Amino acid sequence: METTTINFTICYNVTPNSILSTPLPNAYLVASQDGTLGYIEKLALPHVLDSYKISYKGTGHEQLLEICQLLKPDVLAQKFQPKRRKASTLTDIMADPKSKPVVMQYVNRKLTTFYQILQKEHYPLCYDAQRREPILNSLLTREQEPLKPLISFQKTAEGIHYKFQLGIGEEILTPCKHTIINLHDQPAQLVIDRKWYTLEHVNAKKLNPFLTKETVFIPAKNTKLYFEKFISAILKKVEIEAEGFSIETSSVISSYSLELYYDFFLQKVACHILFNYQGVVFSSYETRKIATDINYETQDITLVQTKRALEAELEISQKLLQLGLTEESGKFFLEGITTEDSYALVGWLAKNETTLKKEHFSIVPIELESKKK
């Protein structure tokens, strides 16, 4: 008779939290058989994992488990207790207009790291998992390709019809026709029909008006105020379709600079080029080709569109390749660099700084591990 081996897997779960209005994470130990996940066994606390002889130290799990602990409501309440006052609950603390943004900044920073690690390590994620149900009922499918915001405006005499859709490959999703859960505002993490996506460029809250209707109508008398308050920031980050507007176009690179940063997924320092089009900046690794701004100087709204000069950008990028860098999707790095010498690109920059400046690159001051290089 064949014996069945039961293994255990650490699964992460996010659960709605009404106090913070954002889902908070926890971790479960889940039984698995022949690679298939079963039911929740216990909370995946360090002492539980040790008792089950499950190795987690030195892996992504160690940091994730710490984040789960730090984001527990009682732990948050203790951390942000007002000084010289009687003990307050997290609800009390969030009701204070001075404390609320401080708490949310901390929570959002931890959640950003939480989702980054999950994506990098491909650990399983569930939404609102229940102990008495198979974990597969709440398991999310991770979609690697990010969602692109597809925004269009149609101007008429009465006002503007504003539509916000989501693009994934060749498919276009209309938000109000799907079940959408906002996991994290920025960078936006969404669940759509049990699939987990990242949304590029836009805060997830911008989707809220479109969860119940396909189009938002902005009356002509409110157009300027609405665009200034809600639309301006979006237009600078995403490509849009506009009908019925006066449009001015520009496509001139006025300067370009090199910026080093620590790439979380490559686990080493990489760099990208920032192309400055007379005040509008595109990164070499971003996919958008047009940026739109609004001109309010005339009585009517005029859209000012900056279109990327891709051939000119390519010529500039070639200069880095000639100096020994490798390029992939607009990111530049030294080939063959391991995590042990992950900061080698800082040395490359120092060695080539004079040449780069002769090629008209300006160098953006970089900050790595809180120290300027």
Coordinates of C-alpha atoms in Angstrom, one line a residue:
M1 CA 0.0 0.0 0.0
E2 CA 1.4 3.4 -1.1
T3 CA 2.1 5.9 1.7
T4 CA 1.0 9.5 1.0
T5 CA 3.5 12.2 2.0
I6 CA 2.1 15.4 3.4
N7 CA 4.3 18.4 3.0
F8 CA 3.8 21.9 4.2
T9 CA 4.0 25.2 2.3
I10 CA 4.1 28.8 3.5
C11 CA 1.2 30.7 1.8
Y12 CA 0.6 34.4 2.2
N13 CA -2.8 35.8 2.5
V14 CA -4.2 39.4 2.5
T15 CA -7.4 40.2 4.4
P16 CA -9.5 43.3 4.2
N17 CA -9.0 45.8 7.1
S18 CA -11.7 48.4 7.7
I19 CA -9.5 50.6 9.9
L20 CA -6.8 51.2 7.3
S21 CA -9.0 50.6 4.2
T22 CA -6.3 48.4 2.7
P23 CA -5.8 44.6 3.0
L24 CA -3.2 43.5 5.5
P25 CA -1.0 40.4 5.2
N26 CA -0.6 37.3 7.2
A27 CA 1.1 33.9 6.6
Y28 CA -0.3 30.4 6.9
L29 CA 1.3 27.0 6.9
V30 CA -0.7 24.9 4.4
A31 CA -0.7 21.2 3.9
S32 CA 0.2 20.0 0.4
Q33 CA 0.0 16.6 -1.2
D34 CA 1.7 15.7 -4.5
G35 CA 2.2 19.5 -5.1
T36 CA -1.4 20.3 -4.6
L37 CA -2.2 22.8 -1.8
G38 CA -4.9 21.6 0.7
Y39 CA -6.1 23.3 3.9
I40 CA -4.6 25.8 6.3
E41 CA -2.8 24.0 9.1
K42 CA -1.6 26.9 11.3
L43 CA -0.5 30.5 11.3
A44 CA 3.1 30.5 9.9
L45 CA 4.7 32.0 13.0
P46 CA 8.5 31.5 13.5
H47 CA 8.1 29.1 16.4
V48 CA 5.6 27.1 14.5
L49 CA 7.9 26.8 11.4
D50 CA 10.7 25.8 13.7
S51 CA 8.6 23.0 15.3
Y52 CA 7.8 21.7 11.8
K53 CA 11.5 22.0 10.8
I54 CA 10.7 24.3 7.9
S55 CA 13.7 26.3 6.8
Y56 CA 12.9 30.0 6.2
K57 CA 15.8 32.0 7.6
G58 CA 17.9 33.7 5.0
T59 CA 15.1 33.4 2.4
G60 CA 12.4 35.9 1.2
H61 CA 10.1 34.3 3.8
E62 CA 12.1 35.7 6.7
Q63 CA 11.5 39.3 5.6
L64 CA 7.9 38.6 4.6
L65 CA 7.1 37.1 8.0
E66 CA 8.5 40.1 9.7
I67 CA 6.3 42.4 7.6
C68 CA 3.3 40.4 8.5
Q69 CA 4.1 40.8 12.2
L70 CA 4.8 44.6 11.9
L71 CA 1.5 45.2 10.1
K72 CA -0.7 43.5 12.7
P73 CA -3.2 46.2 14.0
D74 CA -2.2 45.8 17.6
V75 CA 1.5 46.1 16.7
L76 CA 0.7 49.2 14.6
A77 CA -1.3 50.7 17.5
Q78 CA 1.6 50.1 19.9
K79 CA 4.2 51.6 17.5
F80 CA 2.2 54.8 16.9
Q81 CA 0.9 55.4 20.4
P82 CA 0.7 59.1 21.1
K83 CA 3.1 60.2 23.8
R84 CA 1.9 61.2 27.2
R85 CA -1.6 59.9 26.6
K86 CA -3.6 57.0 27.7
A87 CA -3.4 53.9 25.5
S88 CA -5.2 54.3 22.1
T89 CA -6.6 51.8 19.7
L90 CA -5.6 51.8 16.0
T91 CA -9.1 53.2 15.3
D92 CA -8.4 56.2 17.6
I93 CA -5.0 56.8 16.1
M94 CA -6.4 56.7 12.5
A95 CA -9.0 59.2 13.5
D96 CA -6.3 61.8 14.3
P97 CA -5.7 63.8 11.1
K98 CA -2.0 64.3 12.1
S99 CA -1.3 60.6 12.9
K100 CA -3.2 59.0 9.9
P101 CA -0.8 60.1 7.1
V102 CA 2.2 59.0 9.2
V103 CA 0.7 55.5 9.8
M104 CA -0.4 55.1 6.2
Q105 CA 3.1 56.1 4.9
Y106 CA 4.6 53.4 7.0
V107 CA 2.0 50.8 6.1
N108 CA 2.3 51.6 2.4
R109 CA 6.1 51.4 2.5
K110 CA 6.0 47.9 4.1
L111 CA 3.3 46.7 1.7
T112 CA 5.3 47.8 -1.3
T113 CA 8.2 45.7 -0.1
F114 CA 5.8 42.8 0.7
Y115 CA 4.5 42.7 -2.9
Q116 CA 7.9 43.1 -4.4
I117 CA 9.3 40.1 -2.6
L118 CA 6.3 38.0 -3.4
Q119 CA 6.7 38.8 -7.1
K120 CA 10.4 38.1 -7.1
E121 CA 10.2 34.8 -5.2
H122 CA 6.9 33.6 -6.8
Y123 CA 5.5 32.7 -3.4
P124 CA 1.7 31.8 -3.4
L125 CA -0.7 34.6 -2.5
C126 CA -4.3 34.3 -1.4
Y127 CA -7.1 36.8 -0.8
D128 CA -9.2 36.4 2.3
A129 CA -8.5 32.7 2.8
Q130 CA -10.7 30.8 5.2
R131 CA -9.5 27.9 7.5
R132 CA -12.4 25.6 6.6
E133 CA -12.0 25.9 2.9
P134 CA -9.3 24.5 0.6
I135 CA -6.7 27.2 0.0
L136 CA -7.2 26.8 -3.7
N137 CA -10.5 28.6 -3.4
S138 CA -8.8 31.8 -2.5
L139 CA -5.4 31.4 -4.3
L140 CA -4.6 34.1 -6.8
T141 CA -3.0 33.6 -10.2
R142 CA -0.1 35.9 -10.7
E143 CA -0.1 37.7 -14.1
Q144 CA 3.5 38.7 -15.0
E145 CA 2.6 41.3 -17.7
P146 CA 1.5 44.6 -16.1
L147 CA -1.8 46.2 -16.9
K148 CA -1.6 49.4 -18.9
P149 CA -4.0 52.3 -18.2
L150 CA -6.0 53.1 -21.3
I151 CA -7.5 56.6 -20.9
S152 CA -9.7 58.4 -23.4
F153 CA -11.5 61.8 -23.5
Q154 CA -14.2 62.8 -25.8
K155 CA -15.0 66.5 -25.7
T156 CA -18.5 67.8 -26.7
A157 CA -20.2 71.2 -26.3
E158 CA -21.9 69.9 -23.1
G159 CA -18.7 68.6 -21.5
I160 CA -16.2 65.7 -21.5
H161 CA -16.8 62.0 -21.5
Y162 CA -13.9 60.3 -19.6
K163 CA -13.2 56.6 -20.0
F164 CA -10.6 54.5 -18.1
Q165 CA -9.9 50.9 -19.3
L166 CA -7.1 48.5 -18.7
G167 CA -4.9 46.8 -21.3
I168 CA -3.2 43.5 -21.0
G169 CA -1.6 42.3 -24.2
E170 CA -4.2 42.7 -26.9
E171 CA -7.1 42.4 -24.4
I172 CA -9.0 45.5 -23.1
L173 CA -10.7 45.2 -19.8
T174 CA -13.6 47.5 -18.8
P175 CA -13.4 47.7 -15.0
C176 CA -17.2 47.8 -14.3
K177 CA -17.6 44.5 -16.1
H178 CA -15.2 42.7 -13.7
T179 CA -14.8 42.0 -10.0
I180 CA -11.8 44.2 -9.0
I181 CA -10.1 44.3 -5.6
N182 CA -7.6 46.9 -4.7
L183 CA -4.7 45.3 -2.8
H184 CA -2.4 48.3 -2.8
D185 CA -2.7 51.9 -4.1
Q186 CA 0.8 52.7 -5.3
P187 CA 2.5 50.8 -7.0
A188 CA -1.0 49.6 -7.8
Q189 CA -1.7 46.0 -7.1
L190 CA -5.1 44.7 -8.3
V191 CA -7.1 41.5 -8.2
I192 CA -9.3 41.1 -11.3
D193 CA -11.4 37.9 -11.4
R194 CA -8.9 36.1 -9.0
K195 CA -5.9 37.2 -11.1
W196 CA -3.3 39.4 -9.5
Y197 CA -1.9 42.2 -11.6
T198 CA 0.3 45.3 -11.2
L199 CA -1.1 48.4 -12.8
E200 CA 1.5 50.7 -14.3
H201 CA 1.9 54.4 -13.5
V202 CA -1.4 55.1 -11.9
N203 CA -2.6 55.1 -8.3
A204 CA -5.3 52.3 -8.0
K205 CA -7.7 54.8 -6.4
K206 CA -8.1 56.5 -9.8
L207 CA -10.1 53.4 -10.9
N208 CA -12.7 53.9 -8.2
P209 CA -15.3 55.9 -10.3
F210 CA -15.1 53.2 -13.0
L211 CA -15.9 50.2 -10.8
T212 CA -19.6 50.9 -11.2
K213 CA -19.8 52.8 -14.6
E214 CA -18.1 52.7 -17.9
T215 CA -17.8 56.4 -18.5
V216 CA -17.6 59.5 -16.3
F217 CA -19.2 62.7 -17.6
I218 CA -17.6 66.0 -16.7
P219 CA -20.0 69.0 -17.3
A220 CA -18.3 71.9 -19.3
K221 CA -18.6 74.3 -16.3
N222 CA -16.5 71.8 -14.1
T223 CA -14.0 70.8 -16.7
K224 CA -11.1 73.0 -15.7
L225 CA -11.4 72.3 -12.0
Y226 CA -11.8 68.5 -12.5
F227 CA -8.8 68.3 -14.8
E228 CA -6.6 70.3 -12.4
K229 CA -7.7 68.2 -9.4
F230 CA -8.0 64.7 -10.8
I231 CA -6.6 64.4 -14.3
S232 CA -3.4 66.5 -14.6
A233 CA -1.2 64.0 -12.7
I234 CA -2.4 61.0 -14.7
L235 CA -1.9 62.7 -18.1
K236 CA 1.8 63.2 -17.4
K237 CA 2.3 59.4 -16.8
V238 CA 0.2 57.6 -19.4
E239 CA -0.7 57.8 -23.0
I240 CA -4.2 59.0 -23.8
E241 CA -6.7 59.2 -26.6
A242 CA -8.3 62.6 -27.0
E243 CA -11.1 63.7 -29.4
G244 CA -12.4 67.2 -29.8
F245 CA -9.4 69.0 -28.2
S246 CA -6.9 71.4 -29.6
I247 CA -3.5 69.6 -29.4
E248 CA 0.0 71.1 -29.6
T249 CA 2.9 68.6 -30.2
S250 CA 6.6 68.7 -29.4
S251 CA 9.4 66.2 -29.9
V252 CA 12.8 67.7 -29.0
I253 CA 15.3 66.2 -26.5
S254 CA 16.9 69.2 -24.6
S255 CA 19.2 67.1 -22.4
Y256 CA 19.7 63.6 -21.0
S257 CA 21.1 62.2 -17.8
L258 CA 22.2 58.9 -16.3
E259 CA 20.8 57.6 -13.0
L260 CA 21.9 54.6 -11.1
Y261 CA 19.5 52.7 -8.8
Y262 CA 19.4 49.4 -7.0
D263 CA 17.3 47.0 -9.1
F264 CA 15.3 44.8 -6.6
F265 CA 14.7 42.0 -9.2
L266 CA 18.3 42.0 -10.6
Q267 CA 19.7 42.3 -7.1
K268 CA 22.4 44.7 -8.3
V269 CA 22.9 48.3 -9.3
A270 CA 21.6 49.1 -12.8
C271 CA 21.1 52.4 -14.5
H272 CA 18.7 54.1 -16.9
I273 CA 18.7 57.2 -19.1
L274 CA 16.4 60.1 -18.3
F275 CA 15.5 61.9 -21.5
N276 CA 14.4 65.5 -20.9
Y277 CA 12.1 66.8 -23.6
Q278 CA 12.0 70.5 -22.6
G279 CA 10.8 69.7 -19.1
V280 CA 9.0 66.4 -19.8
V281 CA 11.1 63.4 -18.7
F282 CA 11.0 59.8 -20.0
S283 CA 13.0 56.9 -18.6
S284 CA 14.7 54.6 -21.1
Y285 CA 13.0 51.6 -19.6
E286 CA 9.4 52.9 -19.6
T287 CA 7.1 51.9 -22.5
R288 CA 5.0 55.1 -22.9
K289 CA 5.8 57.1 -26.0
I290 CA 3.7 60.2 -25.4
A291 CA 3.2 62.4 -22.4
T292 CA 0.3 64.9 -22.2
D293 CA 0.0 68.1 -20.3
I294 CA -2.7 70.7 -20.1
N295 CA -2.5 74.4 -21.2
Y296 CA -5.0 76.6 -19.3
E297 CA -3.7 79.9 -20.7
T298 CA -6.5 80.1 -23.3
Q299 CA -10.2 80.1 -22.5
D300 CA -10.5 76.6 -23.7
I301 CA -8.3 73.6 -22.6
T302 CA -5.5 72.8 -24.9
L303 CA -3.6 69.5 -24.7
V304 CA 0.2 69.7 -25.1
Q305 CA 1.6 66.3 -26.2
T306 CA 5.3 65.4 -26.0
K307 CA 6.2 62.6 -28.4
R308 CA 9.4 60.6 -27.9
A309 CA 12.1 60.8 -30.6
L310 CA 13.0 57.1 -30.5
E311 CA 15.7 57.1 -33.1
A312 CA 17.5 60.0 -31.3
E313 CA 17.1 58.1 -28.0
L314 CA 18.7 55.0 -29.6
E315 CA 21.7 56.9 -30.7
I316 CA 22.2 58.2 -27.2
S317 CA 21.8 54.7 -25.7
Q318 CA 24.4 53.3 -28.0
K319 CA 27.0 55.5 -26.3
L320 CA 26.6 53.4 -23.1
L321 CA 26.9 50.1 -25.0
Q322 CA 30.1 51.4 -26.5
L323 CA 31.4 52.0 -23.0
G324 CA 30.8 48.3 -22.0
L325 CA 27.3 48.2 -20.6
T326 CA 24.6 45.6 -21.6
E327 CA 21.0 46.8 -22.2
E328 CA 17.8 44.9 -21.6
S329 CA 14.4 46.6 -22.0
G330 CA 15.9 50.0 -21.4
K331 CA 17.9 49.0 -18.3
F332 CA 21.7 49.1 -18.5
F333 CA 24.1 47.0 -16.4
L334 CA 27.4 45.2 -16.4
E335 CA 27.2 41.7 -17.7
G336 CA 28.1 38.9 -15.4
I337 CA 27.9 40.9 -12.2
T338 CA 26.8 38.7 -9.2
T339 CA 25.2 39.8 -5.9
E340 CA 28.6 39.7 -4.3
D341 CA 29.8 42.6 -6.5
S342 CA 26.4 44.1 -7.1
Y343 CA 27.8 47.7 -6.7
A344 CA 30.4 47.3 -9.4
L345 CA 28.4 49.8 -11.6
V346 CA 29.2 52.5 -9.1
G347 CA 32.9 51.9 -9.9
W348 CA 32.2 51.9 -13.6
L349 CA 30.5 55.3 -13.3
A350 CA 33.5 56.8 -11.5
K351 CA 35.9 55.4 -14.2
N352 CA 33.8 56.7 -17.1
E353 CA 32.4 60.0 -15.6
T354 CA 34.7 62.2 -17.7
T355 CA 33.8 60.4 -21.0
L356 CA 30.1 60.5 -20.1
K357 CA 30.2 64.2 -19.6
K358 CA 32.0 64.7 -22.9
E359 CA 29.1 62.8 -24.5
H360 CA 26.7 65.3 -22.8
F361 CA 25.4 63.0 -20.1
S362 CA 24.7 64.7 -16.8
I363 CA 24.9 62.4 -13.8
V364 CA 22.1 62.3 -11.3
P365 CA 23.4 62.1 -7.7
I366 CA 22.6 58.6 -6.4
E367 CA 21.7 57.4 -3.0
L368 CA 22.3 53.8 -2.1
E369 CA 21.7 52.4 1.4
S370 CA 21.0 56.0 2.5
K371 CA 24.5 57.1 1.5
K372 CA 25.2 59.5 -1.4
K373 CA 27.8 58.1 -3.8

